[in-house]
Short mmCIF file of C-alpha atoms and ligand atoms in Angstrom, two decimals:
data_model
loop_
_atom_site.label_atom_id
_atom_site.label_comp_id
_atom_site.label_asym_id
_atom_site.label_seq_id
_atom_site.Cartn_x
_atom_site.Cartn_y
_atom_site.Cartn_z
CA UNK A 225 0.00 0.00 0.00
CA UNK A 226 1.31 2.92 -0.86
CA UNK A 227 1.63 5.86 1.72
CA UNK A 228 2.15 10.01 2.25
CA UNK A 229 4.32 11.71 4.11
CA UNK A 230 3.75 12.40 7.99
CA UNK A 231 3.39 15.87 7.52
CA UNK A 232 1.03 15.92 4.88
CA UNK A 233 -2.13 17.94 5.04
CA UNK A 234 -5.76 15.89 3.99
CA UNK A 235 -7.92 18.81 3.59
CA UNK A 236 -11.67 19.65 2.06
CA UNK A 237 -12.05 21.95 -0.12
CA UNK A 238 -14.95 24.42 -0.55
CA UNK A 239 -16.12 27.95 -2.11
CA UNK A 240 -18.02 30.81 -0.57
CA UNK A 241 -20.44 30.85 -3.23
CA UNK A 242 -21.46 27.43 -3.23
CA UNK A 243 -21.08 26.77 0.48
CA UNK A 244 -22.10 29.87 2.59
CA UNK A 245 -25.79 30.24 1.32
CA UNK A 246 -27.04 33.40 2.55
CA UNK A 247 -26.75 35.38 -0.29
CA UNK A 248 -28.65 37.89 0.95
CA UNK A 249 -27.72 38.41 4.31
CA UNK A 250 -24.84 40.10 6.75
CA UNK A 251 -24.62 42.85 4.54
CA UNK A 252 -23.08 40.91 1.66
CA UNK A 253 -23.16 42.45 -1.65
CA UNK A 254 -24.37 41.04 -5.09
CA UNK A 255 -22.27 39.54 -7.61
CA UNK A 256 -23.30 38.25 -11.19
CA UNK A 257 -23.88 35.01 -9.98
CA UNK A 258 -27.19 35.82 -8.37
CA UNK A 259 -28.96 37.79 -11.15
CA UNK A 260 -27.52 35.45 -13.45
CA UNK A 261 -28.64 32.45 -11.75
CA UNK A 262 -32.13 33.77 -11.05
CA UNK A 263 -32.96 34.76 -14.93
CA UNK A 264 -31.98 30.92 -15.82
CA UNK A 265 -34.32 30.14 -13.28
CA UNK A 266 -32.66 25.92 -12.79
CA UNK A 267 -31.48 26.79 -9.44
CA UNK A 268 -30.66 29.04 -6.55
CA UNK A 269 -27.34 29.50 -4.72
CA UNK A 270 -29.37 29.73 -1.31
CA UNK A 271 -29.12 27.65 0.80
CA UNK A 272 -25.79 26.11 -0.57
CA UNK A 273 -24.71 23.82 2.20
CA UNK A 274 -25.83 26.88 4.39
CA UNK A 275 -21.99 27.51 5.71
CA UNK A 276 -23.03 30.53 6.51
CA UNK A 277 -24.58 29.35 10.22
CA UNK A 278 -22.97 25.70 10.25
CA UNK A 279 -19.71 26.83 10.24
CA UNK A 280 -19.24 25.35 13.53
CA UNK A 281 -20.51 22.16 12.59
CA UNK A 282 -18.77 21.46 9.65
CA UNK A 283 -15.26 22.56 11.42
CA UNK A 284 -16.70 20.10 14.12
CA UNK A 285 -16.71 17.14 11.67
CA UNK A 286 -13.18 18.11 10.59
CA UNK A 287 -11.84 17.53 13.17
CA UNK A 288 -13.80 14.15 13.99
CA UNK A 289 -12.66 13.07 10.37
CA UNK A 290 -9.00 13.17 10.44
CA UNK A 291 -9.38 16.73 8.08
CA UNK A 292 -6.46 18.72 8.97
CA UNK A 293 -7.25 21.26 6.69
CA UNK A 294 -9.88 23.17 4.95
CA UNK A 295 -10.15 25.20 2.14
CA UNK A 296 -12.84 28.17 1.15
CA UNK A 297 -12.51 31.38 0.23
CA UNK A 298 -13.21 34.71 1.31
CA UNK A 299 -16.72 36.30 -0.74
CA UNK A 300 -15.38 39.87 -1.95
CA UNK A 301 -18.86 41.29 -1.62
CA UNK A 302 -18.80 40.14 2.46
CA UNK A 303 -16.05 42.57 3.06
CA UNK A 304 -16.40 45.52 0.02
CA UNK A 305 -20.02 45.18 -0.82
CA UNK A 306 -19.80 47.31 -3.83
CA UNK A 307 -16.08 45.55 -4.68
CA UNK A 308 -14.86 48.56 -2.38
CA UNK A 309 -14.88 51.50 -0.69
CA UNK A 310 -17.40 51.01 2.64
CA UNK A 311 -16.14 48.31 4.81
CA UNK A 312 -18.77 45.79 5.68
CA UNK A 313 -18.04 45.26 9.35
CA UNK A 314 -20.44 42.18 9.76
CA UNK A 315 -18.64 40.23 7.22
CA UNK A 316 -15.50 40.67 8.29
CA UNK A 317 -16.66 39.52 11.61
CA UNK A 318 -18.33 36.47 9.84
CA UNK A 319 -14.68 35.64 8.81
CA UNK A 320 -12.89 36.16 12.12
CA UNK A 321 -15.54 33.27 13.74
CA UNK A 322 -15.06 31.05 11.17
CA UNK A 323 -11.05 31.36 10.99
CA UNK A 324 -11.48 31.18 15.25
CA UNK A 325 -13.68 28.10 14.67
CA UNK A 326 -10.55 26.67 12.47
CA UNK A 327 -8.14 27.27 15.07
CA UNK A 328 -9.82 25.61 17.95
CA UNK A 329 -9.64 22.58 15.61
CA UNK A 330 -6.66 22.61 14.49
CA UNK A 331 -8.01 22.72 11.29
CA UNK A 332 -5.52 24.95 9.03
CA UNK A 333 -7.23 27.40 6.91
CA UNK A 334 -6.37 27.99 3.58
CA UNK A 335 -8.00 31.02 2.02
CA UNK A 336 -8.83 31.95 -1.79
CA UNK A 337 -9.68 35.60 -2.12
CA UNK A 338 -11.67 34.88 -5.51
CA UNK A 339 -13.26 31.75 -6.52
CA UNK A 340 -15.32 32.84 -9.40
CA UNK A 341 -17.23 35.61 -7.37
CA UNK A 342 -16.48 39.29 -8.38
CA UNK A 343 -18.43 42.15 -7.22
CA UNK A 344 -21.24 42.82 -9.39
CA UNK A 345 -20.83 46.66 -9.63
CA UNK A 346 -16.65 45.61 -11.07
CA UNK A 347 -18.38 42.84 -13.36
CA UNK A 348 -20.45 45.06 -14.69
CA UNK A 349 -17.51 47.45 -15.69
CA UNK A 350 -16.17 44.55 -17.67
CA UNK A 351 -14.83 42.39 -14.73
CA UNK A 352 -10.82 41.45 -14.81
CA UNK A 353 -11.54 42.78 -18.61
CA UNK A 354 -11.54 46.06 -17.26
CA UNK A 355 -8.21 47.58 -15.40
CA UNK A 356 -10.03 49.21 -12.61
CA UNK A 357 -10.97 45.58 -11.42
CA UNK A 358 -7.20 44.42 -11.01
CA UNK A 359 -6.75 47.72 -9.08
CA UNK A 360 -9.99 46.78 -7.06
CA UNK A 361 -8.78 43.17 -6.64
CA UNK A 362 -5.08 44.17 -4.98
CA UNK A 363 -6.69 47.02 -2.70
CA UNK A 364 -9.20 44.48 -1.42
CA UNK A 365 -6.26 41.53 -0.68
CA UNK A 366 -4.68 43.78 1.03
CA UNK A 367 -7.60 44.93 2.95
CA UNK A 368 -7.61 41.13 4.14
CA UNK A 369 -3.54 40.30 4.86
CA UNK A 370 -3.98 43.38 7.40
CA UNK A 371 -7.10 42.21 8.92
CA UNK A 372 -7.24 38.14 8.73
CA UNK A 373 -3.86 37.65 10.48
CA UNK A 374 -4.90 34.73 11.55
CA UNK A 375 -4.45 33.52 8.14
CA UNK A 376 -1.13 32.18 7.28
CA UNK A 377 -2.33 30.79 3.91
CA UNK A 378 -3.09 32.71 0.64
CA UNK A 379 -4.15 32.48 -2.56
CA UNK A 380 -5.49 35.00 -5.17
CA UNK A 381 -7.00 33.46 -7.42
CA UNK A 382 -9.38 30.40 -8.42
CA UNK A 383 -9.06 28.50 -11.78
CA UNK A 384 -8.51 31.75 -14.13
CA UNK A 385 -8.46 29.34 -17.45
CA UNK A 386 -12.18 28.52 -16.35
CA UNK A 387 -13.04 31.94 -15.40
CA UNK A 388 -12.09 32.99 -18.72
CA UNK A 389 -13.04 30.15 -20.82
CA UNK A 390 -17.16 29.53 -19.10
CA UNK A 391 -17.61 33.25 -19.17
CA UNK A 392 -16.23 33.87 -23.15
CA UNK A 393 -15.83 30.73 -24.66
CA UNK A 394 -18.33 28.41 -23.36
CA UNK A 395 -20.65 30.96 -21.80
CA UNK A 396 -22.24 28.95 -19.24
CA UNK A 397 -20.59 31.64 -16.45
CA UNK A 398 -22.29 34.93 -16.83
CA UNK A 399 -21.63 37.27 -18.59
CA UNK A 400 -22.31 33.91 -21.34
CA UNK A 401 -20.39 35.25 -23.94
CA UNK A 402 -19.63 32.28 -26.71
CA UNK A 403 -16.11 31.89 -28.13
CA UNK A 404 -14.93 35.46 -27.71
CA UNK A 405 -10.93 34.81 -28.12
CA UNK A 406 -9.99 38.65 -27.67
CA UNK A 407 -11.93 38.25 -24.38
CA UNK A 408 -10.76 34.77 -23.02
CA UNK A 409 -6.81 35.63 -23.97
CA UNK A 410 -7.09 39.37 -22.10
CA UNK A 411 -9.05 37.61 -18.97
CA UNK A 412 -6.18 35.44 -19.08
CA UNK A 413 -3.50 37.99 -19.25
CA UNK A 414 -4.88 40.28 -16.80
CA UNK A 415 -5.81 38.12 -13.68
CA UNK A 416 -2.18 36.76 -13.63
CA UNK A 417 -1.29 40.88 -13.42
CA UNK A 418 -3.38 40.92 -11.12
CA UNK A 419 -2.20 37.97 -8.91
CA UNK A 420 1.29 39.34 -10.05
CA UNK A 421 0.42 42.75 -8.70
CA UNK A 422 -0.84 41.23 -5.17
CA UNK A 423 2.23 38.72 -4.50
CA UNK A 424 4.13 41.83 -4.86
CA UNK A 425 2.65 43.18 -2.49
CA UNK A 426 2.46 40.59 -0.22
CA UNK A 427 6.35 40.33 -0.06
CA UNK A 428 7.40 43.43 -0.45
CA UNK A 429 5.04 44.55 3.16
CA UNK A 430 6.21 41.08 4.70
CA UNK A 431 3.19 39.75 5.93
CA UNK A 432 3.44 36.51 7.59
CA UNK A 433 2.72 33.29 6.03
CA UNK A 434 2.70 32.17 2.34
CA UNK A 435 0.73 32.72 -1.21
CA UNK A 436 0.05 31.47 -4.11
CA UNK A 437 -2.26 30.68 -7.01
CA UNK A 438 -4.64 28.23 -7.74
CA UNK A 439 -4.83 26.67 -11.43
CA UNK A 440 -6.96 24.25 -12.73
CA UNK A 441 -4.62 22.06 -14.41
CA UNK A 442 -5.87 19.47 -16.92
CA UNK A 443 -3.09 17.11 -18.22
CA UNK A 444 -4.04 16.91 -22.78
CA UNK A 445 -2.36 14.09 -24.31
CA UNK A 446 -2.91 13.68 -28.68
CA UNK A 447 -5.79 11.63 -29.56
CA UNK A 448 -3.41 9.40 -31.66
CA UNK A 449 0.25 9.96 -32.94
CA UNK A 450 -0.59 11.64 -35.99
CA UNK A 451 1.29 14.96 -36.63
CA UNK A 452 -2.43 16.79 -36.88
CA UNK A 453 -3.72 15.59 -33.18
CA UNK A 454 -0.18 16.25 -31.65
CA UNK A 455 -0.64 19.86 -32.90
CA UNK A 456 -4.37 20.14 -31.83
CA UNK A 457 -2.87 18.98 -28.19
CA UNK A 458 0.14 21.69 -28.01
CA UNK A 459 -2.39 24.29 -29.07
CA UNK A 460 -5.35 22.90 -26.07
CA UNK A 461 -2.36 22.70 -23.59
CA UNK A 462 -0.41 26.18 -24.68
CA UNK A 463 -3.88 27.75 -23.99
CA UNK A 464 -4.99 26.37 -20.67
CA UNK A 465 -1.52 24.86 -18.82
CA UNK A 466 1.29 26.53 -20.29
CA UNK A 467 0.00 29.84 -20.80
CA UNK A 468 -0.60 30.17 -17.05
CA UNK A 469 2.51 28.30 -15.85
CA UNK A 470 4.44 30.82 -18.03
CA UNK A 471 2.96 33.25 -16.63
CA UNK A 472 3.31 32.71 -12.98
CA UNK A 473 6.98 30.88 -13.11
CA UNK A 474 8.29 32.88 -15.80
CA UNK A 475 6.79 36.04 -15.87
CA UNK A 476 6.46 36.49 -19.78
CA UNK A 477 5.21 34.02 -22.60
CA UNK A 478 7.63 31.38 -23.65
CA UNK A 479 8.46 31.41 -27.52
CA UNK A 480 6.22 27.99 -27.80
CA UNK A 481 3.52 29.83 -25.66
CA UNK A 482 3.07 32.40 -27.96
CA UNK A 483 3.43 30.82 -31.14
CA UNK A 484 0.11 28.60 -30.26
CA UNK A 485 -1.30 32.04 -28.93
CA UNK A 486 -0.88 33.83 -32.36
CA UNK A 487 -2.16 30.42 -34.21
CA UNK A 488 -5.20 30.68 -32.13
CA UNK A 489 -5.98 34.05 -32.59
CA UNK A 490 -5.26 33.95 -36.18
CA UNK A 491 -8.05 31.50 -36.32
CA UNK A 492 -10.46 33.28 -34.43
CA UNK A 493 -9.58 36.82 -35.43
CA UNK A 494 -8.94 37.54 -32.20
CA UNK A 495 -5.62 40.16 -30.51
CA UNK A 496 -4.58 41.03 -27.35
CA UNK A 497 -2.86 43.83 -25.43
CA UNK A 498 0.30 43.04 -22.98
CA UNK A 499 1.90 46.07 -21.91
CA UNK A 500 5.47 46.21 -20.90
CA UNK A 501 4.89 46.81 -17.83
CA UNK A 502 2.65 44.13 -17.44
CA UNK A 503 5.90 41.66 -17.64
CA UNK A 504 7.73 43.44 -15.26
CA UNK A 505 4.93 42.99 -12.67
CA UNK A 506 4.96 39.43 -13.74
CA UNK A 507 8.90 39.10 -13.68
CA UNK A 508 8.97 40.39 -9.82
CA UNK A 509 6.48 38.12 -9.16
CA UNK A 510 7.29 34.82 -10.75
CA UNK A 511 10.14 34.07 -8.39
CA UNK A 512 7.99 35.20 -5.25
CA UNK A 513 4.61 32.27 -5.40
CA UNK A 514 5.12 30.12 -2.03
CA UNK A 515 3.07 27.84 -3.62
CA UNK A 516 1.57 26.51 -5.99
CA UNK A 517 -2.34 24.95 -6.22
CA UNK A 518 -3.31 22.74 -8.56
CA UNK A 519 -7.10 21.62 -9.25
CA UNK A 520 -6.96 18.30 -11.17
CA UNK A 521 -10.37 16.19 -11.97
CA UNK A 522 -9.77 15.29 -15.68
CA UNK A 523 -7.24 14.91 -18.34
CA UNK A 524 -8.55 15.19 -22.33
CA UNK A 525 -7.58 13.72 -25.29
CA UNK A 526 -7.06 16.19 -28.07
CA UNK A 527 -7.56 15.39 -31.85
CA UNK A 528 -7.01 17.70 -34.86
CA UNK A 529 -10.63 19.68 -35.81
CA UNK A 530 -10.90 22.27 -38.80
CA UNK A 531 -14.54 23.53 -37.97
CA UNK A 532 -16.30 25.87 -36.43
CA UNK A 533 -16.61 25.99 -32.59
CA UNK A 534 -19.38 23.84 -31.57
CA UNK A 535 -19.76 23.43 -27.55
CA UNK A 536 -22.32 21.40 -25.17
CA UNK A 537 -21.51 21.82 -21.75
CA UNK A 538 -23.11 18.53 -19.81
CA UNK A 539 -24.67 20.38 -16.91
CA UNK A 540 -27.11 17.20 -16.32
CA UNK A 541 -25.17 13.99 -15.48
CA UNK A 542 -26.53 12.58 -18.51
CA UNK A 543 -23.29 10.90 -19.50
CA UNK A 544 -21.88 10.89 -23.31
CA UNK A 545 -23.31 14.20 -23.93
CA UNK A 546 -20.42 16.59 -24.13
CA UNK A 547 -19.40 18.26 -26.62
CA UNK A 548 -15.89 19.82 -27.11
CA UNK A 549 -14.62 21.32 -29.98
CA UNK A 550 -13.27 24.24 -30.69
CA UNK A 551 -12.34 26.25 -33.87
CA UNK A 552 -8.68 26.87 -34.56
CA UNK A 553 -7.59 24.35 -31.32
CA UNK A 554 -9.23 21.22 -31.70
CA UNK A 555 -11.86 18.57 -30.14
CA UNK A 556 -11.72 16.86 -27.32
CA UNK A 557 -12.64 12.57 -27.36
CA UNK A 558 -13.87 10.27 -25.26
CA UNK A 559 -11.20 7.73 -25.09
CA UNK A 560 -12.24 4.33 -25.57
CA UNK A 561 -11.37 2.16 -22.56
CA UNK A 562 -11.59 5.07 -20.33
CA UNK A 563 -14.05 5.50 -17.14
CA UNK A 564 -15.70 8.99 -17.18
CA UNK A 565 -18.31 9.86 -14.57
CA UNK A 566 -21.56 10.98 -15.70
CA UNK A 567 -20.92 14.35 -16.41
CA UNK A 568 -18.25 12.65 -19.19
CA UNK A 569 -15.16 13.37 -16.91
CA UNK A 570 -12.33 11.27 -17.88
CA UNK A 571 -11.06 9.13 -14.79
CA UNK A 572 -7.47 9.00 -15.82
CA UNK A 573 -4.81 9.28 -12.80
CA UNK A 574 -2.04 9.16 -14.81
CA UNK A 575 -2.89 12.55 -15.56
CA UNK A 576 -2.16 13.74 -12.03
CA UNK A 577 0.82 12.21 -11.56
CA UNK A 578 2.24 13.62 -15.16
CA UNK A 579 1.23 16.97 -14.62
CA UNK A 580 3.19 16.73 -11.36
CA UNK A 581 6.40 15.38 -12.92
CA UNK A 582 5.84 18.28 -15.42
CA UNK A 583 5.74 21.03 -13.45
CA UNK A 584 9.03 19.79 -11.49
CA UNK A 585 10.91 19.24 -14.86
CA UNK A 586 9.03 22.51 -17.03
CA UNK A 587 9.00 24.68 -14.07
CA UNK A 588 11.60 23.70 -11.45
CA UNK A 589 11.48 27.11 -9.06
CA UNK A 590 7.72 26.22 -8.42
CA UNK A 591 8.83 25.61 -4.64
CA UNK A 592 5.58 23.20 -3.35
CA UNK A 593 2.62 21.92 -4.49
CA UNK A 594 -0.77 21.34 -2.86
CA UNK A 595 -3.42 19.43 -4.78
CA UNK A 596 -6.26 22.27 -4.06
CA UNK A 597 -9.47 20.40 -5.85
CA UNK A 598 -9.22 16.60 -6.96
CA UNK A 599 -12.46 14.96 -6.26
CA UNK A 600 -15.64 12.88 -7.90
CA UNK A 601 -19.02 14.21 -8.81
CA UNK A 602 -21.55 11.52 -8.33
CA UNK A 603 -25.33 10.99 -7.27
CA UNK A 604 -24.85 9.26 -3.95
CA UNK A 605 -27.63 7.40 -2.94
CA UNK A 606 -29.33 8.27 0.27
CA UNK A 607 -30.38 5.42 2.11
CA UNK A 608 -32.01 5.94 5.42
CA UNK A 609 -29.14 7.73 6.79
CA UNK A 610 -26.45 5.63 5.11
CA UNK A 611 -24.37 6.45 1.91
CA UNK A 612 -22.18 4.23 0.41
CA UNK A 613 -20.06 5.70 -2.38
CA UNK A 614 -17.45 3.33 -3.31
CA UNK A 615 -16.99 4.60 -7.26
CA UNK A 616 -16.06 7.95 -5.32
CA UNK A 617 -13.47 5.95 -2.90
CA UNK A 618 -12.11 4.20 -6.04
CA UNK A 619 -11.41 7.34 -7.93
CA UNK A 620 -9.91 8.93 -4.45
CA UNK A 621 -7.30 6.33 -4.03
CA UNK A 622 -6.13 5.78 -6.93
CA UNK A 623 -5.61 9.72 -7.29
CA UNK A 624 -3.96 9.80 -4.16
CA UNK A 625 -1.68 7.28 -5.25
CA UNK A 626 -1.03 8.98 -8.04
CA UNK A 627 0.43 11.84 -6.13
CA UNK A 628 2.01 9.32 -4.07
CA UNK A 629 4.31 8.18 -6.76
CA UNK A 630 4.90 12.07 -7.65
CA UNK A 631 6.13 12.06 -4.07
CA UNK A 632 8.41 8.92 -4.37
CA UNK A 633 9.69 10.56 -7.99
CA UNK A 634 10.38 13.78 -6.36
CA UNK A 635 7.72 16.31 -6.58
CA UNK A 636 7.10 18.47 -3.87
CA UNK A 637 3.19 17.97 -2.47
CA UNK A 638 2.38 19.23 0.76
CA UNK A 639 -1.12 18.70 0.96
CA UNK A 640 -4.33 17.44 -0.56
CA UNK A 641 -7.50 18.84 -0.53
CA UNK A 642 -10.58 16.84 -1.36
CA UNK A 643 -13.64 18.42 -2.99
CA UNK A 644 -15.49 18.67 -1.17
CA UNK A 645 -15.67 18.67 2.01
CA UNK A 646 -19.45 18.81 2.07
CA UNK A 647 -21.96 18.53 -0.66
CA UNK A 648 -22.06 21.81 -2.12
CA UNK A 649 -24.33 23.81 -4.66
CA UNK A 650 -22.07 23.68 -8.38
CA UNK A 651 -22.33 26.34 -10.45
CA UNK A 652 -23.21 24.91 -13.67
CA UNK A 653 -24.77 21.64 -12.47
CA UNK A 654 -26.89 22.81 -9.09
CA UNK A 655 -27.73 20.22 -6.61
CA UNK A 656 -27.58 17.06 -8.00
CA UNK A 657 -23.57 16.63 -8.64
CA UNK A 658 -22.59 15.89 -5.61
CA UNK A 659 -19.00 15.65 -4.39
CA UNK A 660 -18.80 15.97 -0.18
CA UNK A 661 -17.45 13.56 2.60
CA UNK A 662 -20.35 14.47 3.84
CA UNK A 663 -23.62 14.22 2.66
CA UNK A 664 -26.15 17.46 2.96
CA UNK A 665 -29.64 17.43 2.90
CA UNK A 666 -30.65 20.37 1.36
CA UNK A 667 -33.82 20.69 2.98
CA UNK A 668 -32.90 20.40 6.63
CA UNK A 669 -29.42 21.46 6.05
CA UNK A 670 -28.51 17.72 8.23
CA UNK A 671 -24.76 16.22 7.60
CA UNK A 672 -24.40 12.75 6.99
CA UNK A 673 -20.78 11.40 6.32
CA UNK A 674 -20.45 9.17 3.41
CA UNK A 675 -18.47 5.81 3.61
CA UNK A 676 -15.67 7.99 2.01
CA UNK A 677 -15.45 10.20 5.06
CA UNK A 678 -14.78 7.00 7.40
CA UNK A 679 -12.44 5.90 4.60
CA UNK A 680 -10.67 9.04 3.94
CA UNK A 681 -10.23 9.52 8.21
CA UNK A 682 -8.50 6.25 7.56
CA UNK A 683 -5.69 7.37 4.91
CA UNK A 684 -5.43 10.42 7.22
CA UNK A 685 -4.59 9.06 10.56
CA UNK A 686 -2.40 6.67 8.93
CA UNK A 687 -1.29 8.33 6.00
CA UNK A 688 -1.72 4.73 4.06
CA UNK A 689 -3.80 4.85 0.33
CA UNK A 690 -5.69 1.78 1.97
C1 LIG B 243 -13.71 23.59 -10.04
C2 LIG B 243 -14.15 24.75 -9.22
C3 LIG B 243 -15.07 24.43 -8.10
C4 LIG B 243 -16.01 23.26 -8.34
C5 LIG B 243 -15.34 22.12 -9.07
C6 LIG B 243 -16.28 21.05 -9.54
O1 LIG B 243 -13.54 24.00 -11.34
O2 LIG B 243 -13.06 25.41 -8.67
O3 LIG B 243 -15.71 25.61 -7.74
O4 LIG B 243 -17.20 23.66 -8.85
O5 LIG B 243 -14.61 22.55 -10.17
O6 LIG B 243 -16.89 21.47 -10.70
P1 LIG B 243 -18.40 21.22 -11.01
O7 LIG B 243 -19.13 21.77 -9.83
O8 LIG B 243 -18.68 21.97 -12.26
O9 LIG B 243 -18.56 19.77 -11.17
#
């Protein structure tokens, strides 16, 4: 059996948006989400897993499970209602309990200061799109390194290739905008100024404790050998994992980076604007992250595809209904022999562990890794109390042994945080993709831990992938 180290951290992972609830209350302000969200009319972000008031509890069951860490992230609109400005005083108490809650726990906090969730009045300007919003972003992290002390672990940002890609490509994240490349390329650019812009200032006032970035980082490997496919793969991979790696370790574009960039945008008549001083930002930076965070579900296999974008995002769990292809990059296959889950997510832990070796041989100043999101969406089956989720268990371990061998091979993980800890609301699929240790009823707001949670307090007392 294969094991982790002593000091490693088995965390859950959460969001504000989809865990809190409570939209509406303590003063928070609104953010795209909820307008958005109520015109589509599927389903509501409130009550979440109601976080908001069982804080206590779920810290509680931390503890009682082995979790020696949690992640969630601070809701901008808590502390600057209008994205700033007037201090929200209620919310920033909200914060302080729940961080208090961690510590009598010993459940180690690590805190995102945007998971998908900007202030509606900066969205509407044009969100990261818009320079005032980066400005907004780094005056309201700052706000927080002074206040949460308590906090000894940052990061900025959430998944920025998915921010940009579901709200200009995809457009199932408002402001659903379809295949917009100028958009999606300038989102890009600017949040990793803007995560630039608040490492900088992070070090450079010496606050305590450590930061980084969070990237969702999905290993592409060519459909088949064929010159075409390998291409379509560099161009899917330049876009979403080298683009950003650049970008943080680097601090400019690589050569290969941009060359993929200018194909892309050549097919989609799309430009961008990097200023100068942009890359200086990012060159002070680059050598600063603590840490890097890396959210890993899936991997895709990426064939050669000379048409037009055509996208269907599977938002139902009604499995073989994706579609992925996308005009000047290419289309992403099923892969026969290859488990998905229902939402056609490829199970496919190699992936993990080769993004892992990657990173250590691509990017070798990347200083430590925590796995910040690997989990399984699923419909668990509620049965008088009891849920037994063994397809979730199986795709657990053999992740985690995944990042196991990483470990063994030399990569440097500190930490792994499920997701999620609870069942949570998800933005694109509502209620019924389900991915907690412990199971929520919606209704009453009760926690019921899964078989996985009793398995998962297992690996963590003994740090053994039983
Ligand atoms: C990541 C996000 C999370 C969470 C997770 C699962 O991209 O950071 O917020 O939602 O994916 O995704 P989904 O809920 O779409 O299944």
């Amino acid at each position: 059996m294969l094991k982790l180290p002593s000091d490693f951290i088995l965390g859950g992972a959460t969001a504000a948006y989809q865990a809190e609830g409570a939209t509406k209350e303590g003063g928070k302000g609104p953010v795209a989400w909820d307008e958005f969200l109520e015109k589509q009319g599927r389903f509501s972000p409130d009550p979440a897993s109601d976080f908001y008031h069982q804080y206590p509890e779920d810290i509680k069951l931390c503890k009682k499970f082995g979790i020696n860490g949690i992640r969630l992230s601070i809701a901008w609109t808590r502390i600057f209602p209008n994205g700033s400005g007037e201090v929200n005083q209620e919310g920033v108490d909200f914060y302080h309990d729940v961080f208090a809650e961690c510590q009598k726990h010993n459940v180690v906090p690590f805190v995102t200061l945007h998971h998908f969730d900007t202030p509606k009045e900066l969205f509407d300007k044009g969100d990261f799109l818009n320079r005032e919003t980066l400005e907004a972003f780094v005056d309201y992290a700052e706000f927080c390194f002074n206040e949460f002390t308590e906090v000894k672990n940052w990061s900025t940002f959430n998944e920025i290739y998915p921010v940009a890609t579901n709200q200009y490509l995809l457009g199932v994240f408002p402001p659903s905008i379809k295949s917009d490349f100028t958009k999606i390329i300038q989102c890009l650019h600017n949040m990793m100024v803007a995560h630039a812009m608040t490492v900088n200032l992070f070090k450079e006032n010496n606050y305590p404790g450590e930061i980084g970035v969070v990237h969702s980082l999905e290993t592409k490997y060519p459909a088949s050998d064929s010159e075409e496919d390998r291409h379509a793969c560099f161009l899917d991979d330049a876009l979403s994992v080298r683009f950003l790696l650049d970008a943080t370790y680097l601090g400019y574009y690589s050569e290969k980076t941009m060359l993929a960039l200018d194909e892309i945008c050549q097919a989609n008549g799309a430009k961008y604007e990097f200023l100068d001083s942009d890359f200086e930002i990012m060159k002070k930076a680059s050598t600063r992250n603590d840490y890097l965070g890396i959210n890993h579900y899936q991997c895709h296999f990426v064939k050669a595809y000379d048409g037009e974008t055509m996208i269907h995002h599977n938002g139902t769990g009604d499995k073989g209904t994706s579609v992925y292809k996308v005009k000047g990059i290419g289309e992403r296959i099923y892969k026969e022999g290859l488990k998905r889950t229902d939402w056609d997510w490829l199970i496919y832990p190699e992936g993990m562990y080769d993004i892992l070796i990657r990173i250590k041989q691509d990017y070798p100043d990347y200083n430590k890794i925590y796995i910040t999101e690997n989990g399984m969406g699923y419909k668990d089956e509620f049965d008088d109390g009891i849920i037994m989720d063994k397809p979730r268990m199986e795709y657990l371990k053999v992740y985690l042994e995944a990042i196991s061998k990483a470990i063994t091979d030399g990569v440097n993980v500190k930490g792994y945080f499920l997701w999620s800890l609870m069942d949570l609301f998800s933005w694109t699929n509502g209620y019924n993709k389900r991915y907690g240790l412990f199971y929520v009823d919606f209704e009453t707001q009760k926690r019921y831990p899964k078989e996985s949670a009793y398995w998962y307090k297992l690996v963590s007392e003994t740090k053994t992938i039983v």
